[in-house]
Amino acid sequence: MKPYDSYLFDADGTLFDTVDLICTCFQYVAEKYAGKTMDRSTIINGIGLPLKSQLITHLGPEFDQEQILDDYLQYQLSIMEDSIRPFPHVTETLEILKSAGKKLAIVTSRRRFSLEKILHSTDTARYFDVLVTPEDTTKHKPDAEPALKAMSLLGADKTNTVFTGDA
């Protein structure tokens, strides 16, 4: 296998097992605002897309999206530390890459403050040189802009960079 110099990772579903957390939070706001139960598979199919657009899609534009988003994020923060763990072997892999002098970045649809809380609670922040979140770009995943931004910030060459994600 080619030894790359730079590694970009998605967060949710790649580095961290966040499926249960995301489903619990969506079900919480769906019940609170729309009085409905959201199917777990529907929620899972939207993971990786920006949260605000998912809320509009699933709950409808007639609700106060900013209030729903705020409630979702506050609820998520209140249960996050007990709900998220790195997938098996993630920490060891990051340690190997970092020890080998590789440049590491996260490119995610998760908001920065939430990502930083995950990184802190899982003791993985020290491995990453760059974080690119929706606040950093005009276009979002699956568009290439966030990955290109991460490569630019890392000073990485696209022929020597690999991106690992779940979607």
CSV table of C-alpha atoms in Angstrom, one decimal:
chain,number,residue,atom,x,y,z
A,1,MET,CA,0.0,0.0,0.0
A,2,LYS,CA,1.2,3.5,-0.8
A,3,PRO,CA,2.3,5.5,2.3
A,4,TYR,CA,0.3,8.7,2.2
A,5,ASP,CA,1.5,11.9,3.9
A,6,SER,CA,-2.0,13.2,4.8
A,7,TYR,CA,-5.1,11.5,6.1
A,8,LEU,CA,-8.6,13.1,6.2
A,9,PHE,CA,-11.3,11.4,8.3
A,10,ASP,CA,-15.0,11.8,8.6
A,11,ALA,CA,-16.1,11.8,12.3
A,12,ASP,CA,-19.5,10.3,12.6
A,13,GLY,CA,-19.6,6.6,11.6
A,14,THR,CA,-15.9,6.5,10.8
A,15,LEU,CA,-13.9,7.5,13.8
A,16,PHE,CA,-16.7,7.6,16.4
A,17,ASP,CA,-19.8,5.5,16.8
A,18,THR,CA,-22.5,8.2,17.0
A,19,VAL,CA,-25.5,6.4,15.5
A,20,ASP,CA,-27.3,5.8,18.8
A,21,LEU,CA,-26.7,9.4,19.9
A,22,ILE,CA,-28.0,10.9,16.6
A,23,CYS,CA,-31.0,8.6,16.5
A,24,THR,CA,-31.9,9.4,20.1
A,25,CYS,CA,-31.7,13.2,19.5
A,26,PHE,CA,-33.7,13.1,16.3
A,27,GLN,CA,-36.4,11.0,18.0
A,28,TYR,CA,-36.4,13.5,20.9
A,29,VAL,CA,-37.1,16.6,18.7
A,30,ALA,CA,-39.5,14.7,16.4
A,31,GLU,CA,-41.7,13.8,19.4
A,32,LYS,CA,-41.3,17.2,21.1
A,33,TYR,CA,-42.2,19.3,18.1
A,34,ALA,CA,-44.1,17.1,15.6
A,35,GLY,CA,-45.5,14.6,18.0
A,36,LYS,CA,-44.2,11.8,15.8
A,37,THR,CA,-41.9,8.9,16.0
A,38,MET,CA,-39.0,8.8,13.6
A,39,ASP,CA,-37.9,5.5,12.1
A,40,ARG,CA,-34.3,4.7,12.9
A,41,SER,CA,-33.5,3.7,9.3
A,42,THR,CA,-34.7,7.1,8.0
A,43,ILE,CA,-32.5,8.9,10.5
A,44,ILE,CA,-29.5,6.7,9.7
A,45,ASN,CA,-29.9,7.4,5.9
A,46,GLY,CA,-29.4,11.1,6.6
A,47,ILE,CA,-26.3,10.9,8.7
A,48,GLY,CA,-23.5,12.9,7.2
A,49,LEU,CA,-25.7,15.6,5.7
A,50,PRO,CA,-26.0,19.0,7.5
A,51,LEU,CA,-28.2,18.8,10.5
A,52,LYS,CA,-30.4,21.8,9.7
A,53,SER,CA,-31.4,20.4,6.2
A,54,GLN,CA,-32.2,17.1,7.8
A,55,LEU,CA,-34.5,18.7,10.4
A,56,ILE,CA,-36.4,20.5,7.6
A,57,THR,CA,-36.7,17.3,5.6
A,58,HIS,CA,-37.9,15.2,8.5
A,59,LEU,CA,-40.0,17.6,10.5
A,60,GLY,CA,-41.1,20.1,7.8
A,61,PRO,CA,-40.5,23.8,7.2
A,62,GLU,CA,-43.5,24.9,9.3
A,63,PHE,CA,-41.6,24.6,12.6
A,64,ASP,CA,-39.1,27.1,14.0
A,65,GLN,CA,-36.0,25.4,12.7
A,66,GLU,CA,-33.6,27.5,14.8
A,67,GLN,CA,-35.4,26.5,18.0
A,68,ILE,CA,-35.5,22.8,17.0
A,69,LEU,CA,-31.8,22.9,16.1
A,70,ASP,CA,-31.0,24.6,19.4
A,71,ASP,CA,-33.0,22.0,21.4
A,72,TYR,CA,-31.4,19.1,19.4
A,73,LEU,CA,-27.9,20.4,20.1
A,74,GLN,CA,-28.6,21.1,23.8
A,75,TYR,CA,-30.1,17.7,24.3
A,76,GLN,CA,-27.2,16.1,22.4
A,77,LEU,CA,-24.6,17.9,24.5
A,78,SER,CA,-26.4,16.8,27.7
A,79,ILE,CA,-26.0,13.1,26.8
A,80,MET,CA,-23.0,13.1,24.6
A,81,GLU,CA,-20.2,12.1,26.9
A,82,ASP,CA,-21.9,8.9,27.9
A,83,SER,CA,-23.0,8.0,24.4
A,84,ILE,CA,-19.9,8.3,22.1
A,85,ARG,CA,-16.8,6.2,21.9
A,86,PRO,CA,-14.2,5.7,19.2
A,87,PHE,CA,-14.6,2.6,17.1
A,88,PRO,CA,-12.3,-0.3,18.0
A,89,HIS,CA,-8.6,0.4,17.0
A,90,VAL,CA,-9.2,4.0,16.0
A,91,THR,CA,-7.1,5.5,18.8
A,92,GLU,CA,-4.3,3.0,18.1
A,93,THR,CA,-4.4,3.8,14.4
A,94,LEU,CA,-4.3,7.5,15.0
A,95,GLU,CA,-1.4,7.0,17.3
A,96,ILE,CA,0.6,5.1,14.7
A,97,LEU,CA,-0.1,7.7,12.0
A,98,LYS,CA,0.8,10.6,14.2
A,99,SER,CA,3.9,8.9,15.4
A,100,ALA,CA,4.9,8.4,11.8
A,101,GLY,CA,4.7,12.2,11.2
A,102,LYS,CA,1.5,12.0,9.1
A,103,LYS,CA,-0.8,15.1,8.9
A,104,LEU,CA,-4.3,14.3,10.1
A,105,ALA,CA,-7.6,16.2,9.7
A,106,ILE,CA,-11.3,15.7,10.3
A,107,VAL,CA,-13.7,16.7,7.6
A,108,THR,CA,-17.3,16.5,9.0
A,109,SER,CA,-20.8,17.8,8.8
A,110,ARG,CA,-20.9,18.0,12.6
A,111,ARG,CA,-20.7,21.5,14.0
A,112,ARG,CA,-17.4,22.6,15.5
A,113,PHE,CA,-18.3,23.0,19.1
A,114,SER,CA,-19.9,19.5,19.1
A,115,LEU,CA,-16.9,17.9,17.4
A,116,GLU,CA,-14.5,19.6,19.8
A,117,LYS,CA,-16.5,18.2,22.8
A,118,ILE,CA,-16.3,14.7,21.3
A,119,LEU,CA,-12.6,15.0,20.7
A,120,HIS,CA,-12.1,16.2,24.3
A,121,SER,CA,-14.3,13.5,25.9
A,122,THR,CA,-12.6,10.8,23.8
A,123,ASP,CA,-9.1,12.1,24.4
A,124,THR,CA,-8.4,12.2,20.6
A,125,ALA,CA,-8.0,16.0,19.9
A,126,ARG,CA,-4.2,15.7,20.1
A,127,TYR,CA,-4.0,13.7,17.0
A,128,PHE,CA,-5.6,16.2,14.6
A,129,ASP,CA,-3.8,19.1,12.9
A,130,VAL,CA,-6.9,20.5,11.2
A,131,LEU,CA,-10.7,20.3,11.8
A,132,VAL,CA,-13.1,21.3,8.9
A,133,THR,CA,-16.7,21.7,9.9
A,134,PRO,CA,-19.8,23.3,8.2
A,135,GLU,CA,-18.9,26.7,9.6
A,136,ASP,CA,-15.6,26.6,7.5
A,137,THR,CA,-17.0,26.2,4.0
A,138,THR,CA,-19.8,27.5,1.8
A,139,LYS,CA,-20.5,24.0,0.3
A,140,HIS,CA,-20.7,20.9,2.5
A,141,LYS,CA,-20.1,17.2,2.1
A,142,PRO,CA,-20.5,15.4,-0.2
A,143,ASP,CA,-19.2,18.4,-2.1
A,144,ALA,CA,-15.3,18.4,-2.4
A,145,GLU,CA,-14.9,21.9,-0.9
A,146,PRO,CA,-14.5,20.7,2.8
A,147,ALA,CA,-11.8,18.1,1.8
A,148,LEU,CA,-10.0,20.6,-0.4
A,149,LYS,CA,-10.1,23.1,2.5
A,150,ALA,CA,-8.6,20.6,4.8
A,151,MET,CA,-5.8,19.7,2.3
A,152,SER,CA,-5.1,23.4,1.9
A,153,LEU,CA,-4.8,24.0,5.6
A,154,LEU,CA,-2.6,20.9,6.0
A,155,GLY,CA,-0.4,22.0,3.0
A,156,ALA,CA,-1.2,18.6,1.6
A,157,ASP,CA,-1.0,17.4,-2.0
A,158,LYS,CA,-4.1,15.7,-3.4
A,159,THR,CA,-2.0,12.9,-4.9
A,160,ASN,CA,-0.6,12.1,-1.5
A,161,THR,CA,-3.8,12.4,0.6
A,162,VAL,CA,-6.4,9.8,1.5
A,163,PHE,CA,-9.9,10.4,2.8
A,164,THR,CA,-11.7,7.8,4.9
A,165,GLY,CA,-15.4,8.1,5.5
A,166,ASP,CA,-18.6,6.0,5.7
A,167,ALA,CA,-20.6,7.6,2.9
